[in-house]
Amino acid sequence: MTMDLTEHKKAEDENRYRSEGLAAMLKVSHNLSTTLDMGTVMQTATDSITEFMGLKSAAIYLLEEDSLYLWATTPPLDPQIPDTFRRAPLSDHPHIRESISTGKPVLLPDTATANLTPAERVIAEARGLRSILYMPLIVEMNVMGVLIAAIVEEPHVITESEIDMCCTLANMVSLTIQNVQLYESVKHHAIDLEQQVEKRKQVEKALHKAHGELEIRVKERTAQLEEANKKLKAEITERTLMEDALSLSEERYRTMIEHSNDMIWTLDTEGYYQFVNKRVEEFSGLKLDYFRGKSFTSFIDKKDLPKVIDCFHKALNGESQQYEVSVKKEDGSNFFLLVNTAPIYSKENVVGTVSFGRDINDRKKEEETRIENERLLISNKIKSVFIATMNHELRTPLTSIIGFSELLKDKTITGELNEKQEHFVDKVLSNSNHLLELINDLLDLSKIEAGKTELVIEEFSVPAAIDEVVVLIKEIAAKGNITIINNLEPLNIEADKKRFMQIILNLLNNAVKFSKLEGGIVTIAAKKSGDMAQISVSDTGIGIKKEDVERLFCAFEQLDSGDSRNYCGTGLGLIISKQLVELHGGTIEVESKYGEGSNFTFSLPMKHLSKQQIFG
């Protein structure tokens, strides 16, 4: 029985709340319908929701793009409140954004425990807000803003019925805002229409007046045109005859320009191309459309640019110019032109320049070849004098030094030498022989380069010739703990035996010289490969860096590495060997791995070839 009375009491309270709510909404609706001023409607809405819903604070923000603008608030804001309360980015108010994006009310039961942004926290504390309800203002999917209702000082449980009532009020406010906006739009449109009607009346009046004046002017102008038409017909006949003659003349000149062997172009006073003939297009690889609007400076070699600019300015001052210039082609290469430039006049004023360019590339190349040949002749003359001086001033005294040193070592002539004296004599003899070898290398190289080396061709056994060379170097190799291995097939070739042995000696010397400190193995092999004899000298020495291989066969080059700098020599051995191989019509190549060793391989024809067969 008690439970039934409680339920009955709760139902009566609910009905009374609904009745009061409906009465409140009727009053709000009445209040909102009494005005069509936007500001008044907004303020009425916030005042009504606080009055009839028993809330303490309310506000309306309208949305413009991504910003919120405060239109009304109850109670009113203090004038000293900062502008951040009146307008703020939507991103600073995520709860408002959530309500707008979802189209549903968002409730914060207690701001003291809610997760608020700094901007939301500042407003809540300044206004003393504790429980906040955010309600979107939406009409036909069009989001206009948000209505905010709040409890201040102490948190308050807002029931579902209260939320529904507030949302209904929010919908009423949304419709009212839309009505006001429609009203203002219609009002402005009506004003615009009135203004347009008035303007149209004024225009019609002015047109009527102008029509009368125009009729008079048309009659006068018609008479003038009839008279002018008679004169124009006579002038057109005469002008047509002149234009035909001019067109024929222009066609003749254009044909001459287009088929000229010279390159012809015109520039305006700013240096921009106006015209180029076909010869320019053919020579540069670029079409007229590419040149138009471009400055001549972009096609001139930098070193010639100051000179050409100076000539251009002198031509604009009425002075014809002639100059040579290097010009860029489409493929990036340069060509030389002899250019004559003259001013273009129009009514006694210079309006641009015309230039005639002639290709002088061949002449330039001939001139460069002549200068290079003169330089080479002088260089060869100096080298010949130097070689002659070397032969007379160094080789002859060295021969004497070597001869007398050998006499000093002959005990039957000079008697016994003590240990120190014998050491000094050995040093003199060793260094003299080394210097003589260097001079001989230099003389050999000079003779080969001058084409004065004549090969003495004979048939000989390759293994036998190699064995003769190995005997010469075997003792030096043994001192360095280096083993020489022969892998020689029996074969005969027609070649210069002395020069062949010189090539083998140079390669073996290098293999022994550049072996590792602890010693190593040098392998010399010979075999037949087609109609060629293939000879290789390989070692297990210090090897050659990949980037240094190309420098191996350069005269006077020794590789600049930490190991190879420990050895003396001019660096001529390999270049002499290479040139001797090529003089026989053969080839030489190298394979090397730094730190592991090198392999030099050269091939010579089995049968002697004539110079015509070798060099063509």
mmCIF file of C-alpha atoms in Angstrom, residues 414-560:
data_model
loop_
_atom_site.group_PDB
_atom_site.id
_atom_site.type_symbol
_atom_site.label_atom_id
_atom_site.label_comp_id
_atom_site.label_asym_id
_atom_site.label_seq_id
_atom_site.Cartn_x
_atom_site.Cartn_y
_atom_site.Cartn_z
ATOM 1 C CA THR A 414 145.279 -0.781 -57.310
ATOM 2 C CA GLY A 415 146.237 -3.290 -54.708
ATOM 3 C CA GLU A 416 144.240 -4.290 -51.657
ATOM 4 C CA LEU A 417 141.440 -1.970 -50.364
ATOM 5 C CA ASN A 418 140.375 -1.943 -46.758
ATOM 6 C CA GLU A 419 136.757 -2.841 -45.880
ATOM 7 C CA LYS A 420 135.541 0.803 -45.668
ATOM 8 C CA GLN A 421 137.236 1.746 -48.980
ATOM 9 C CA GLU A 422 135.734 -1.285 -50.715
ATOM 10 C CA HIS A 423 132.278 -0.340 -49.319
ATOM 11 C CA PHE A 424 132.602 3.225 -50.665
ATOM 12 C CA VAL A 425 133.697 1.997 -54.097
ATOM 13 C CA ASP A 426 130.725 -0.424 -54.203
ATOM 14 C CA LYS A 427 128.382 2.453 -53.345
ATOM 15 C CA VAL A 428 129.837 4.664 -56.104
ATOM 16 C CA LEU A 429 129.634 1.833 -58.650
ATOM 17 C CA SER A 430 126.061 0.839 -57.636
ATOM 18 C CA ASN A 431 124.668 4.393 -57.732
ATOM 19 C CA SER A 432 126.477 5.195 -60.980
ATOM 20 C CA ASN A 433 125.016 2.113 -62.669
ATOM 21 C CA HIS A 434 121.555 3.049 -61.353
ATOM 22 C CA LEU A 435 121.874 6.596 -62.690
ATOM 23 C CA LEU A 436 123.062 5.274 -66.057
ATOM 24 C CA GLU A 437 119.985 3.019 -66.212
ATOM 25 C CA LEU A 438 117.724 6.019 -65.578
ATOM 26 C CA ILE A 439 119.438 8.027 -68.320
ATOM 27 C CA ASN A 440 119.134 5.094 -70.717
ATOM 28 C CA ASP A 441 115.396 4.812 -69.907
ATOM 29 C CA LEU A 442 114.909 8.509 -70.614
ATOM 30 C CA LEU A 443 116.785 8.250 -73.908
ATOM 31 C CA ASP A 444 114.794 5.150 -74.890
ATOM 32 C CA LEU A 445 111.497 6.914 -74.178
ATOM 33 C CA SER A 446 112.526 9.977 -76.190
ATOM 34 C CA LYS A 447 113.555 7.845 -79.172
ATOM 35 C CA ILE A 448 110.306 5.858 -79.088
ATOM 36 C CA GLU A 449 108.164 9.018 -78.885
ATOM 37 C CA ALA A 450 110.137 10.616 -81.715
ATOM 38 C CA GLY A 451 109.589 7.494 -83.866
ATOM 39 C CA LYS A 452 113.347 6.895 -84.165
ATOM 40 C CA THR A 453 113.345 3.422 -82.592
ATOM 41 C CA GLU A 454 113.961 0.791 -85.236
ATOM 42 C CA LEU A 455 113.145 -2.805 -84.369
ATOM 43 C CA VAL A 456 115.661 -5.495 -85.294
ATOM 44 C CA ILE A 457 113.364 -8.395 -86.139
ATOM 45 C CA GLU A 458 114.565 -11.974 -85.748
ATOM 46 C CA GLU A 459 113.016 -15.296 -84.859
ATOM 47 C CA PHE A 460 113.909 -16.544 -81.378
ATOM 48 C CA SER A 461 112.740 -18.857 -78.602
ATOM 49 C CA VAL A 462 110.580 -17.112 -76.028
ATOM 50 C CA PRO A 463 111.535 -19.445 -73.089
ATOM 51 C CA ALA A 464 115.259 -19.085 -73.883
ATOM 52 C CA ALA A 465 115.047 -15.269 -73.990
ATOM 53 C CA ILE A 466 113.132 -15.199 -70.707
ATOM 54 C CA ASP A 467 115.688 -17.521 -69.051
ATOM 55 C CA GLU A 468 118.445 -15.059 -70.013
ATOM 56 C CA VAL A 469 116.573 -12.250 -68.215
ATOM 57 C CA VAL A 470 115.813 -14.394 -65.148
ATOM 58 C CA VAL A 471 119.551 -15.085 -64.702
ATOM 59 C CA LEU A 472 120.169 -11.317 -64.487
ATOM 60 C CA ILE A 473 117.626 -10.761 -61.701
ATOM 61 C CA LYS A 474 117.721 -14.084 -59.850
ATOM 62 C CA GLU A 475 120.400 -12.984 -57.374
ATOM 63 C CA ILE A 476 118.529 -9.786 -56.430
ATOM 64 C CA ALA A 477 115.324 -11.820 -55.980
ATOM 65 C CA ALA A 478 117.065 -14.331 -53.734
ATOM 66 C CA LYS A 479 118.313 -11.547 -51.446
ATOM 67 C CA GLY A 480 114.690 -10.448 -50.963
ATOM 68 C CA ASN A 481 113.551 -14.031 -50.252
ATOM 69 C CA ILE A 482 111.605 -14.020 -53.562
ATOM 70 C CA THR A 483 111.093 -17.221 -55.551
ATOM 71 C CA ILE A 484 110.833 -16.981 -59.348
ATOM 72 C CA ILE A 485 108.711 -19.686 -61.008
ATOM 73 C CA ASN A 486 108.723 -20.302 -64.766
ATOM 74 C CA ASN A 487 105.672 -21.719 -66.518
ATOM 75 C CA LEU A 488 106.781 -21.464 -70.137
ATOM 76 C CA GLU A 489 105.418 -23.285 -73.172
ATOM 77 C CA PRO A 490 107.885 -23.862 -76.048
ATOM 78 C CA LEU A 491 107.172 -21.246 -78.737
ATOM 79 C CA ASN A 492 109.089 -19.028 -81.191
ATOM 80 C CA ILE A 493 108.154 -15.510 -82.308
ATOM 81 C CA GLU A 494 109.417 -12.940 -84.796
ATOM 82 C CA ALA A 495 110.324 -9.801 -82.829
ATOM 83 C CA ASP A 496 113.176 -7.591 -81.605
ATOM 84 C CA LYS A 497 114.822 -9.911 -79.086
ATOM 85 C CA LYS A 498 116.689 -7.118 -77.275
ATOM 86 C CA ARG A 499 113.494 -5.081 -76.845
ATOM 87 C CA PHE A 500 111.563 -8.215 -75.850
ATOM 88 C CA MET A 501 114.098 -8.920 -73.092
ATOM 89 C CA GLN A 502 113.921 -5.239 -72.032
ATOM 90 C CA ILE A 503 110.121 -5.578 -71.556
ATOM 91 C CA ILE A 504 110.559 -8.794 -69.506
ATOM 92 C CA LEU A 505 113.329 -7.180 -67.407
ATOM 93 C CA ASN A 506 111.188 -4.102 -66.646
ATOM 94 C CA LEU A 507 108.244 -6.257 -65.553
ATOM 95 C CA LEU A 508 110.414 -8.588 -63.446
ATOM 96 C CA ASN A 509 112.204 -5.619 -61.852
ATOM 97 C CA ASN A 510 108.844 -4.154 -60.832
ATOM 98 C CA ALA A 511 107.594 -7.502 -59.504
ATOM 99 C CA VAL A 512 110.723 -7.937 -57.351
ATOM 100 C CA LYS A 513 110.932 -4.277 -56.300
ATOM 101 C CA PHE A 514 107.343 -4.139 -55.093
ATOM 102 C CA SER A 515 107.271 -7.482 -53.275
ATOM 103 C CA LYS A 516 106.468 -7.548 -49.579
ATOM 104 C CA LEU A 517 109.226 -7.272 -46.946
ATOM 105 C CA GLU A 518 108.908 -10.933 -45.991
ATOM 106 C CA GLY A 519 109.427 -11.996 -49.633
ATOM 107 C CA GLY A 520 107.040 -13.681 -52.054
ATOM 108 C CA ILE A 521 106.596 -15.481 -55.362
ATOM 109 C CA VAL A 522 107.019 -14.106 -58.889
ATOM 110 C CA THR A 523 105.558 -16.282 -61.663
ATOM 111 C CA ILE A 524 106.379 -15.770 -65.328
ATOM 112 C CA ALA A 525 104.282 -17.654 -67.892
ATOM 113 C CA ALA A 526 104.250 -17.846 -71.692
ATOM 114 C CA LYS A 527 101.786 -19.555 -74.019
ATOM 115 C CA LYS A 528 100.307 -19.348 -77.487
ATOM 116 C CA SER A 529 96.870 -17.713 -77.850
ATOM 117 C CA GLY A 530 95.637 -17.846 -81.444
ATOM 118 C CA ASP A 531 98.197 -16.022 -83.600
ATOM 119 C CA MET A 532 99.581 -14.178 -80.544
ATOM 120 C CA ALA A 533 102.209 -15.062 -77.926
ATOM 121 C CA GLN A 534 100.859 -14.244 -74.449
ATOM 122 C CA ILE A 535 103.379 -13.549 -71.670
ATOM 123 C CA SER A 536 102.427 -12.734 -68.082
ATOM 124 C CA VAL A 537 104.405 -11.705 -64.977
ATOM 125 C CA SER A 538 102.509 -12.052 -61.688
ATOM 126 C CA ASP A 539 103.596 -11.432 -58.100
ATOM 127 C CA THR A 540 102.323 -11.692 -54.535
ATOM 128 C CA GLY A 541 103.522 -8.185 -53.652
ATOM 129 C CA ILE A 542 101.907 -5.031 -52.317
ATOM 130 C CA GLY A 543 99.443 -4.673 -55.235
ATOM 131 C CA ILE A 544 97.910 -1.504 -56.686
ATOM 132 C CA LYS A 545 94.855 0.464 -55.586
ATOM 133 C CA LYS A 546 92.013 0.457 -58.116
ATOM 134 C CA GLU A 547 92.079 4.246 -58.509
ATOM 135 C CA ASP A 548 95.830 4.163 -59.291
ATOM 136 C CA VAL A 549 95.735 1.574 -62.117
ATOM 137 C CA GLU A 550 95.095 4.197 -64.833
ATOM 138 C CA ARG A 551 98.243 6.103 -63.808
ATOM 139 C CA LEU A 552 100.537 3.074 -64.206
ATOM 140 C CA PHE A 553 101.437 3.768 -67.839
ATOM 141 C CA CYS A 554 101.994 7.549 -67.457
ATOM 142 C CA ALA A 555 105.521 8.889 -67.942
ATOM 143 C CA PHE A 556 107.402 10.042 -64.827
ATOM 144 C CA GLU A 557 104.613 8.722 -62.560
ATOM 145 C CA GLN A 558 105.215 6.730 -59.390
ATOM 146 C CA LEU A 559 102.114 5.802 -57.414
ATOM 147 C CA ASP A 560 101.764 8.017 -54.357
#
